[in-house]
């Protein structure tokens, strides 16, 4: 790379889609990962901010249409200024940047300033919103035309540029964005201009997210229905016969955990697997990582290095968490460039998560207990090996692992070394704003996957109201929860993430 291209900034105008993390484009995700400066607004799902690299400058550009944190002119200036400093600036916008997103204006401004940019389209809420409410915007049995318009303009305003007569007469589906505030005025105007009062209408709020809500009526009734339900923006409004399809194909809202807000307290790097499983079941997932995995420091780190270096001396290597596996192999492959340096040790894992992590490093597991807790692992080792006397074993563990495994193995005569592979520290960052959201809106179910997630959750000063249910991954976590005077509503039968997800389903009555 030449010196010049290294210091040349660029602005990516990126459509963040309507909110479901799966609906961000691959290019959009790349642009977030590359960003030095990330400018985002109210409608771009804040979950995406966690993809940014450490040290990225985050700038919140606006709340709602009526309440800009930074006025549009200021945003344009900011984009130009940052790019001219040589920064990679990613401007995230809800949906598609060019569909009522002012992306066109920002692009013009960048051209005028002679600043390089790229447009990254996104999935517009105008299409995805209806889709997630079971409404296809076109359908051969119903229509072959689609009109997308804004409800932001006041139809009673004389200088209104909207031609409601034409919209009313247009055949096919009509999708209105920014229309909740003026719904009654717009419906009246369309009806005045000859629209069919019986035409079905649906509104979808926070479409594609876990907290999606939808409501239905006709052109004549919808304004009253929305008012009565106190149904608020942001919502997409769909008008047309296609709304009838919803009865049959309302796939998203029929998922078993739809409407349930579930808190995941695992570390930021580990949460995504569990969150995905819950989201696939329709839950509104709130990731509140309470802990972070860090490297041991000082003497502990030196000690860990020595033990990893000597790992070939052991007859058994015991792993009790995926974090331990990662930390071990990270260091192992820094020390050795030949996988055979691990020697002939056999491998024990506490449960399927640890086993799967080992498999990622192409290491097979020789021994795993049926129940995935340390006591059972020790029993299984005893059962399968028999005489442990003088057996050389290395246990790769976290700093705060319970001593029960070592006590049981040492009692049986094993020569056990313990490698502290990682430490657990409280997570204090809240880039997604989820801690705030939990404080304000609460949740239906909070899940805990270890004793430290419980402690650190409470250390954040977060109360768990009585109506919120608590799900625990297993007996050890349950104990930690109960020690904190909280009641466990369900404990996973199988102490694994899929086991915990099953327990959540049960709590939700599914
Ligand atoms: N560029 C955006 C639209 C911005 S205008 C897009 O392509 O989706 C803002 C309006 O978009 C809101 O008033 C609402 O009507 C709609 N909108 C955006 N995201 C939405 C979502 N997740 N759910 C419902 N409506 C949404």
Coordinates of C-alpha atoms and ligand atoms in Angstrom, one line a residue:
X1 CA 0.0 0.0 0.0
X2 CA 1.4 3.4 -0.9
X3 CA 1.8 6.0 1.7
X4 CA -0.9 8.1 0.1
X5 CA -3.6 5.5 0.1
X6 CA -2.8 4.7 3.7
X7 CA -3.7 8.2 4.9
X8 CA -6.6 8.9 2.5
X9 CA -9.9 8.8 4.3
X10 CA -13.1 7.5 2.9
X11 CA -16.7 7.7 3.9
X12 CA -19.0 4.7 3.7
X13 CA -22.7 5.5 3.7
X14 CA -24.0 2.2 4.9
X15 CA -27.6 0.9 5.2
X16 CA -27.9 -0.9 8.5
X17 CA -31.1 -2.6 7.5
X18 CA -34.2 -2.6 9.7
X19 CA -32.6 -4.1 12.8
X20 CA -32.4 -7.9 12.7
X21 CA -28.6 -8.4 12.9
X22 CA -28.8 -11.0 10.1
X23 CA -30.2 -8.4 7.7
X24 CA -27.0 -6.3 7.7
X25 CA -25.1 -6.8 4.4
X26 CA -21.6 -8.4 4.5
X27 CA -20.1 -5.2 3.1
X28 CA -21.9 -3.2 5.8
X29 CA -20.3 -5.3 8.5
X30 CA -16.9 -4.9 6.9
X31 CA -17.4 -1.2 6.9
X32 CA -18.2 -1.2 10.6
X33 CA -15.1 -3.3 11.3
X34 CA -12.8 -1.0 9.3
X35 CA -14.2 2.3 10.8
X36 CA -12.1 4.7 12.7
X37 CA -15.2 6.8 13.2
X38 CA -18.7 5.4 13.4
X39 CA -21.6 7.8 13.1
X40 CA -25.0 6.2 13.8
X41 CA -28.5 7.2 14.3
X42 CA -31.6 6.2 16.2
X43 CA -32.9 3.6 13.7
X44 CA -29.6 1.8 13.1
X45 CA -29.6 -1.1 15.5
X46 CA -27.0 -0.3 18.2
X47 CA -26.1 -4.0 18.5
X48 CA -23.9 -3.4 15.4
X49 CA -21.6 -1.1 17.3
X50 CA -20.0 -4.1 19.0
X51 CA -18.4 -5.1 15.6
X52 CA -16.3 -1.9 15.7
X53 CA -12.6 -2.3 16.5
X54 CA -11.4 -1.1 19.8
X55 CA -10.8 2.6 20.0
X56 CA -13.3 3.5 17.2
X57 CA -14.8 6.9 17.8
X58 CA -18.6 6.5 18.2
X59 CA -20.8 9.5 17.4
X60 CA -24.5 9.4 17.9
X61 CA -26.0 11.6 15.2
X62 CA -29.7 11.7 15.9
X63 CA -32.7 10.4 17.8
X64 CA -35.9 10.9 15.9
X65 CA -37.0 12.9 12.9
X66 CA -38.0 15.7 15.2
X67 CA -35.1 15.5 17.6
X68 CA -31.7 15.5 15.9
X69 CA -28.8 15.2 18.3
X70 CA -26.7 16.9 15.6
X71 CA -28.5 18.9 12.9
X72 CA -28.2 17.5 9.3
X73 CA -25.8 20.3 8.3
X74 CA -23.6 19.5 11.2
X75 CA -23.5 15.8 10.3
X76 CA -22.4 16.6 6.7
X77 CA -19.6 18.8 8.0
X78 CA -18.5 16.2 10.4
X79 CA -18.3 13.5 7.7
X80 CA -16.2 15.8 5.5
X81 CA -14.0 16.9 8.3
X82 CA -13.2 13.4 9.6
X83 CA -12.5 12.0 6.1
X84 CA -10.2 14.9 5.5
X85 CA -8.3 13.9 8.6
X86 CA -7.6 10.7 6.8
X87 CA -10.1 8.6 8.8
X88 CA -12.3 5.8 7.6
X89 CA -15.7 7.1 8.5
X90 CA -18.7 4.7 8.5
X91 CA -22.1 6.4 8.5
X92 CA -24.7 3.9 9.6
X93 CA -28.3 4.5 8.7
X94 CA -31.4 2.5 9.4
X95 CA -32.8 0.5 6.4
X96 CA -31.4 1.7 3.1
X97 CA -29.5 5.0 3.1
X98 CA -31.2 6.2 0.0
X99 CA -34.8 5.4 0.9
X100 CA -35.9 8.4 2.9
X101 CA -32.5 8.3 4.5
X102 CA -30.9 11.6 3.2
X103 CA -28.1 9.4 1.9
X104 CA -28.4 11.3 -1.4
X105 CA -27.8 14.6 0.2
X106 CA -24.8 13.4 2.2
X107 CA -23.3 11.9 -1.0
X108 CA -23.7 15.2 -2.8
X109 CA -22.0 17.0 0.0
X110 CA -19.1 14.6 -0.1
X111 CA -18.8 15.0 -3.9
X112 CA -18.8 18.8 -3.5
X113 CA -16.1 18.5 -0.8
X114 CA -14.0 16.2 -3.1
X115 CA -14.1 13.5 -0.5
X116 CA -14.1 9.8 -1.6
X117 CA -17.1 7.7 -0.6
X118 CA -19.0 4.5 -1.2
X119 CA -22.7 3.8 -1.0
X120 CA -23.6 0.5 0.7
X121 CA -27.3 -0.2 0.2
X122 CA -29.2 -1.9 3.0
X123 CA -32.5 -3.7 3.3
X124 CA -35.2 -1.1 3.6
X125 CA -37.8 -1.3 6.3
X126 CA -40.3 -0.6 3.5
X127 CA -39.8 -4.2 2.3
X128 CA -38.5 -6.0 5.3
X129 CA -41.1 -4.6 7.7
X130 CA -44.0 -6.1 5.8
X131 CA -42.1 -9.3 5.2
X132 CA -41.5 -9.8 8.9
X133 CA -45.2 -9.3 9.5
X134 CA -46.1 -12.0 6.9
X135 CA -47.0 -9.5 4.2
X136 CA -45.4 -9.8 0.7
X137 CA -45.4 -6.3 -0.8
X138 CA -46.2 -7.8 -4.2
X139 CA -48.1 -11.0 -4.9
X140 CA -49.4 -12.1 -8.3
X141 CA -52.9 -12.8 -6.9
X142 CA -53.2 -9.3 -5.5
X143 CA -51.1 -6.7 -7.2
X144 CA -48.2 -5.9 -9.4
X145 CA -47.4 -2.4 -8.4
X146 CA -45.8 -1.0 -5.3
X147 CA -45.8 2.6 -4.2
X148 CA -43.5 3.8 -1.3
X149 CA -44.2 7.2 0.1
X150 CA -43.5 9.3 3.2
X151 CA -46.2 10.3 5.7
X152 CA -43.9 12.9 7.1
X153 CA -45.4 15.8 5.2
X154 CA -48.5 17.5 6.5
X155 CA -51.2 16.7 4.0
X156 CA -53.1 19.9 5.0
X157 CA -50.1 22.0 4.2
X158 CA -50.8 24.0 1.1
X159 CA -47.4 23.7 -0.3
X160 CA -47.3 19.9 0.3
X161 CA -45.5 18.2 -2.5
X162 CA -47.5 14.9 -2.0
X163 CA -50.1 14.2 -4.6
X164 CA -52.6 12.2 -2.5
X165 CA -55.1 12.0 -5.3
X166 CA -52.5 10.1 -7.3
X167 CA -51.5 7.9 -4.5
X168 CA -55.1 7.0 -3.7
X169 CA -55.7 6.1 -7.4
X170 CA -52.4 4.1 -7.8
X171 CA -53.2 0.4 -8.0
X172 CA -51.4 -2.2 -5.9
X173 CA -49.7 -2.0 -2.5
X174 CA -48.8 1.3 -0.8
X175 CA -46.1 1.4 1.9
X176 CA -45.9 4.5 4.0
X177 CA -42.8 5.3 6.1
X178 CA -42.8 8.0 8.9
X179 CA -46.5 7.9 8.9
X180 CA -47.6 7.1 12.5
X181 CA -47.9 10.7 13.6
X182 CA -50.1 11.8 10.7
X183 CA -51.9 8.5 10.1
X184 CA -55.4 9.9 10.5
X185 CA -54.7 12.9 8.2
X186 CA -53.2 10.7 5.5
X187 CA -55.9 8.1 5.6
X188 CA -58.6 10.9 5.5
X189 CA -56.8 12.5 2.5
X190 CA -56.6 9.1 0.7
X191 CA -60.3 8.3 1.4
X192 CA -61.3 11.8 0.2
X193 CA -59.5 11.0 -3.0
X194 CA -61.4 7.8 -3.6
X195 CA -59.5 5.1 -1.8
X196 CA -61.5 2.0 -0.7
X197 CA -62.4 2.4 3.1
X198 CA -62.4 -1.4 3.4
X199 CA -58.9 -1.8 2.1
X200 CA -56.8 -3.7 4.7
X201 CA -54.0 -1.8 6.5
X202 CA -51.3 -3.1 8.8
X203 CA -48.6 -1.3 10.8
X204 CA -45.4 -2.9 11.9
X205 CA -43.4 -1.3 14.6
X206 CA -39.7 -1.9 15.3
X207 CA -40.0 -4.4 12.5
X208 CA -37.6 -7.4 12.3
X209 CA -36.4 -6.8 15.9
X210 CA -37.3 -8.9 18.9
X211 CA -39.7 -6.2 20.1
X212 CA -41.6 -6.1 16.8
X213 CA -45.3 -5.3 17.2
X214 CA -48.0 -5.2 14.6
X215 CA -51.5 -4.0 14.3
X216 CA -54.3 -4.3 11.7
X217 CA -57.4 -2.6 10.5
X218 CA -58.8 -1.0 7.4
X219 CA -58.3 2.4 5.8
X220 CA -61.4 3.6 7.7
X221 CA -60.6 2.0 11.1
X222 CA -56.9 2.0 11.4
X223 CA -56.4 5.5 12.8
X224 CA -58.8 4.8 15.7
X225 CA -57.2 1.4 16.3
X226 CA -53.7 2.8 16.4
X227 CA -54.8 5.6 18.7
X228 CA -56.5 3.3 21.1
X229 CA -53.6 1.0 21.3
X230 CA -51.2 3.9 21.8
X231 CA -49.2 2.4 18.9
X232 CA -46.1 4.6 18.4
X233 CA -43.5 5.1 15.7
X234 CA -41.2 3.9 14.2
X235 CA -43.5 1.8 12.1
X236 CA -44.1 0.9 8.5
X237 CA -47.6 1.1 7.3
X238 CA -48.8 -1.2 4.5
X239 CA -52.0 -0.6 2.6
X240 CA -53.4 -3.2 0.2
X241 CA -54.9 -6.6 -0.3
X242 CA -51.6 -8.2 0.3
X243 CA -52.2 -7.6 4.1
X244 CA -54.6 -10.5 3.9
X245 CA -51.7 -12.9 3.3
X246 CA -50.6 -12.3 6.9
X247 CA -53.1 -14.7 8.2
X248 CA -51.4 -17.5 6.5
X249 CA -47.7 -16.5 6.4
X250 CA -47.1 -14.6 9.6
X251 CA -43.9 -16.6 10.2
X252 CA -41.9 -14.3 12.5
X253 CA -44.5 -13.4 15.1
X254 CA -45.5 -17.1 15.4
X255 CA -42.1 -18.1 16.7
X256 CA -42.2 -19.7 20.2
X257 CA -40.3 -16.9 22.0
X258 CA -41.8 -14.0 20.1
X259 CA -42.6 -11.2 22.5
X260 CA -40.3 -12.4 25.2
X261 CA -37.3 -10.3 26.2
X262 CA -34.4 -12.6 27.3
X263 CA -31.1 -11.3 28.8
X264 CA -27.9 -13.1 27.9
X265 CA -25.1 -12.3 30.4
X266 CA -22.2 -14.2 28.8
X267 CA -19.1 -12.4 27.6
X268 CA -19.4 -10.3 24.4
X269 CA -17.4 -12.8 22.4
X270 CA -19.3 -15.8 23.7
X271 CA -22.8 -14.4 23.7
X272 CA -23.5 -14.5 20.0
X273 CA -24.0 -18.3 19.8
X274 CA -26.6 -18.3 22.5
X275 CA -28.2 -15.1 21.3
X276 CA -28.6 -16.5 17.8
X277 CA -30.4 -19.6 19.1
X278 CA -32.7 -17.5 21.1
X279 CA -33.3 -15.0 18.3
X280 CA -34.1 -17.9 15.9
X281 CA -36.8 -18.8 18.3
X282 CA -38.2 -15.3 18.1
X283 CA -36.9 -13.8 21.4
X284 CA -36.0 -10.2 21.9
X285 CA -32.4 -10.8 23.0
X286 CA -30.7 -8.3 25.3
X287 CA -27.0 -9.0 25.5
X288 CA -25.6 -7.6 28.7
X289 CA -22.1 -9.1 29.0
X290 CA -21.3 -8.8 32.7
X291 CA -17.9 -10.4 32.4
X292 CA -14.9 -10.3 30.1
X293 CA -12.2 -12.9 29.7
X294 CA -8.7 -11.5 30.1
X295 CA -5.2 -13.0 30.1
X296 CA -3.6 -13.6 33.5
X297 CA -0.9 -11.2 34.3
X298 CA 2.6 -11.2 35.8
X299 CA 3.8 -14.4 37.4
X300 CA 0.6 -16.2 36.7
X301 CA 1.1 -15.6 33.0
X302 CA 4.7 -16.8 33.1
X303 CA 3.5 -19.9 35.0
X304 CA 0.9 -20.6 32.4
X305 CA 3.5 -20.2 29.6
X306 CA 5.7 -22.8 31.3
X307 CA 2.9 -25.3 31.8
X308 CA 1.8 -25.0 28.1
X309 CA 5.4 -25.4 27.0
X310 CA 5.6 -28.6 29.0
X311 CA 2.2 -29.9 28.0
X312 CA 3.8 -33.0 26.2
X313 CA 4.9 -34.3 29.6
X314 CA 1.4 -35.0 30.8
X315 CA -0.7 -38.2 30.4
X316 CA -3.9 -36.2 30.6
X317 CA -4.9 -32.7 29.7
X318 CA -8.2 -31.6 31.3
X319 CA -10.2 -28.7 30.0
X320 CA -13.2 -27.3 31.8
X321 CA -14.3 -24.4 29.6
X322 CA -14.0 -23.2 25.9
X323 CA -12.2 -20.2 27.2
X324 CA -9.5 -22.4 28.6
X325 CA -9.2 -24.2 25.3
X326 CA -8.7 -21.0 23.4
X327 CA -6.2 -19.6 25.8
X328 CA -4.2 -22.9 25.8
X329 CA -4.0 -23.2 22.0
X330 CA -3.4 -19.5 21.4
X331 CA -0.3 -19.8 23.5
X332 CA 0.6 -23.4 22.3
X333 CA 0.7 -22.3 18.7
X334 CA 2.8 -19.3 19.6
X335 CA 5.3 -21.6 21.2
X336 CA 5.2 -24.4 18.7
X337 CA 4.6 -24.7 15.0
X338 CA 4.0 -28.4 15.0
X339 CA 0.7 -29.8 16.4
X340 CA 2.6 -33.0 17.5
X341 CA 4.4 -31.0 20.1
X342 CA 1.4 -31.6 22.3
X343 CA 2.7 -35.1 22.9
X344 CA 0.6 -38.2 23.5
X345 CA -1.7 -36.8 26.2
X346 CA -5.2 -37.9 26.3
X347 CA -7.9 -35.2 26.6
X348 CA -10.8 -34.8 29.0
X349 CA -13.5 -32.1 28.6
X350 CA -16.2 -31.2 31.0
X351 CA -19.0 -30.8 28.4
X352 CA -20.0 -30.5 24.8
X353 CA -19.1 -26.7 24.5
X354 CA -15.5 -27.5 25.6
X355 CA -15.4 -30.5 23.3
X356 CA -16.6 -28.5 20.3
X357 CA -14.0 -25.9 21.0
X358 CA -11.3 -28.6 21.1
X359 CA -12.6 -29.9 17.8
X360 CA -12.1 -26.4 16.3
X361 CA -8.4 -27.0 17.0
X362 CA -8.7 -30.5 15.5
X363 CA -8.3 -32.1 18.9
X364 CA -10.5 -35.1 19.8
X365 CA -11.9 -35.5 23.3
X366 CA -11.2 -38.9 24.9
X367 CA -13.4 -38.5 27.9
X368 CA -16.5 -36.4 28.8
X369 CA -19.0 -37.0 31.6
X370 CA -22.7 -37.3 31.0
X371 CA -23.4 -34.4 33.4
X372 CA -21.3 -31.4 32.6
X373 CA -20.0 -30.3 36.0
X374 CA -16.6 -30.7 37.6
X375 CA -17.7 -33.3 40.2
X376 CA -19.0 -35.6 37.4
X377 CA -15.9 -35.0 35.4
X378 CA -13.7 -36.2 38.3
X379 CA -16.0 -39.3 38.8
X380 CA -15.8 -40.1 35.1
X381 CA -12.0 -39.8 35.1
X382 CA -11.9 -42.2 38.1
X383 CA -14.4 -44.6 36.4
X384 CA -12.6 -44.8 33.1
X385 CA -9.0 -44.8 34.3
X386 CA -9.3 -46.7 37.5
X387 CA -6.0 -46.2 39.3
X388 CA -5.0 -42.5 39.2
X389 CA -2.0 -43.0 41.4
X390 CA 1.0 -41.0 40.1
X391 CA -0.8 -40.1 36.9
X392 CA 0.5 -36.8 35.5
X393 CA -2.3 -34.5 34.7
X394 CA -2.7 -30.9 33.7
X395 CA -5.9 -29.1 34.4
X396 CA -6.3 -25.9 32.2
X397 CA -8.7 -23.7 34.0
X398 CA -10.0 -20.2 34.8
X399 CA -8.7 -18.4 37.8
X400 CA -11.9 -18.7 39.8
X401 CA -12.7 -22.4 39.0
X402 CA -13.9 -24.3 42.0
X403 CA -11.3 -26.5 43.6
X404 CA -13.5 -29.6 43.7
X405 CA -11.9 -31.3 40.6
X406 CA -8.3 -30.9 41.9
X407 CA -9.3 -32.1 45.4
X408 CA -10.9 -35.2 44.0
X409 CA -8.1 -36.0 41.7
X410 CA -5.3 -35.4 44.2
X411 CA -7.1 -37.5 46.7
X412 CA -6.9 -40.4 44.2
X413 CA -3.1 -39.9 44.0
X414 CA -2.9 -38.0 40.7
X415 CA 0.0 -35.6 40.2
X416 CA -2.0 -32.6 39.1
X417 CA -0.7 -29.3 37.8
X418 CA -3.1 -26.5 37.3
X419 CA -2.7 -24.0 34.5
X420 CA -4.5 -20.7 35.0
X421 CA -5.4 -19.9 31.5
X422 CA -7.6 -16.8 31.9
X423 CA -9.1 -14.5 34.5
X424 CA -12.6 -13.2 34.6
X425 CA -13.0 -9.4 35.0
X426 CA -16.2 -7.4 35.2
X427 CA -17.4 -5.8 31.9
X428 CA -18.1 -2.2 32.4
X429 CA -18.6 -1.1 28.7
X430 CA -22.1 -0.6 27.4
X431 CA -21.7 0.3 23.7
X432 CA -25.0 -1.2 22.7
X433 CA -27.0 0.7 25.4
X434 CA -28.5 -2.6 26.6
X435 CA -27.8 -2.0 30.3
X436 CA -29.8 1.2 30.0
X437 CA -32.6 -0.6 28.1
X438 CA -32.8 -3.2 30.8
X439 CA -33.0 -0.6 33.5
X440 CA -35.8 1.2 31.7
X441 CA -37.8 -1.6 30.1
X442 CA -36.9 -4.7 32.2
X443 CA -37.0 -8.2 30.7
X444 CA -39.1 -11.4 30.9
X445 CA -36.2 -13.8 31.5
X446 CA -32.6 -13.4 32.7
X447 CA -30.2 -16.2 32.0
X448 CA -27.0 -17.0 33.9
X449 CA -24.2 -19.3 32.7
X450 CA -21.8 -19.1 35.6
X451 CA -21.4 -17.9 39.1
X452 CA -19.3 -14.9 37.9
X453 CA -22.0 -13.7 35.5
X454 CA -24.4 -13.6 38.5
X455 CA -22.0 -11.6 40.7
X456 CA -21.0 -9.2 38.0
X457 CA -24.6 -8.7 36.9
X458 CA -25.5 -7.6 40.5
X459 CA -22.3 -5.5 40.7
X460 CA -23.6 -3.4 37.8
X461 CA -26.4 -2.4 40.2
X462 CA -29.0 -4.1 38.1
X463 CA -32.1 -5.2 40.0
X464 CA -34.0 -8.2 38.9
X465 CA -37.7 -7.4 39.5
X466 CA -39.9 -10.2 40.9
X467 CA -41.9 -10.7 37.7
X468 CA -38.6 -11.4 35.8
X469 CA -37.8 -15.1 35.7
X470 CA -34.4 -16.5 36.2
X471 CA -32.9 -19.4 34.3
X472 CA -29.7 -21.1 35.4
X473 CA -27.4 -23.3 33.3
X474 CA -26.7 -25.7 36.1
X475 CA -26.4 -26.5 39.8
X476 CA -23.2 -24.5 40.5
X477 CA -24.7 -21.4 38.9
X478 CA -28.0 -22.0 40.8
X479 CA -26.1 -22.0 44.0
X480 CA -24.4 -18.6 43.2
X481 CA -27.8 -17.2 42.3
X482 CA -29.4 -18.4 45.5
X483 CA -26.5 -17.1 47.6
X484 CA -27.5 -13.7 46.3
X485 CA -31.1 -14.1 47.6
X486 CA -32.6 -14.6 44.2
X487 CA -34.9 -17.3 43.2
X488 CA -34.1 -19.7 40.3
X489 CA -37.2 -20.4 38.3
X490 CA -35.7 -23.1 36.1
X491 CA -32.3 -24.9 35.9
X492 CA -31.3 -26.4 32.6
X493 CA -31.5 -30.2 32.7
X494 CA -28.4 -30.4 30.6
X495 CA -25.7 -27.9 31.6
X496 CA -25.1 -26.6 28.1
X497 CA -26.2 -23.6 26.1
X498 CA -28.8 -25.7 24.1
X499 CA -29.9 -27.0 27.5
X500 CA -30.3 -23.5 28.8
X501 CA -32.2 -22.4 25.7
X502 CA -34.5 -25.4 26.2
X503 CA -35.1 -24.3 29.8
X504 CA -36.0 -20.7 28.5
X505 CA -38.5 -22.3 26.2
X506 CA -40.0 -24.2 29.1
X507 CA -40.2 -21.0 31.2
X508 CA -42.1 -19.4 28.3
X509 CA -44.5 -22.3 28.4
X510 CA -43.4 -23.8 25.1
Ligands
LIG1 N1 -33.9 4.5 5.3 C1 -34.9 3.9 6.1 C2 -36.1 4.8 6.3 C3 -35.8 6.0 7.1 S1 -37.2 7.0 7.3 C4 -35.3 2.6 5.4 O1 -34.9 2.3 4.3 O2 -35.9 1.8 6.1 C5 -37.7 6.5 8.9 C6 -38.9 5.6 8.9 O3 -38.5 4.3 8.5 C7 -39.6 5.4 10.2 O4 -40.4 6.5 10.6 C8 -40.4 4.1 9.9 O5 -41.5 4.4 9.2 C9 -39.4 3.4 9.1 N2 -38.6 2.4 9.8 C10 -37.3 2.3 9.8 N3 -36.8 1.2 10.5 C11 -38.0 0.6 10.9 C12 -38.2 -0.5 11.7 N4 -37.2 -1.3 12.2 N5 -39.5 -0.8 12.0 C13 -40.5 -0.1 11.5 N6 -40.3 1.0 10.8 C14 -39.1 1.4 10.5

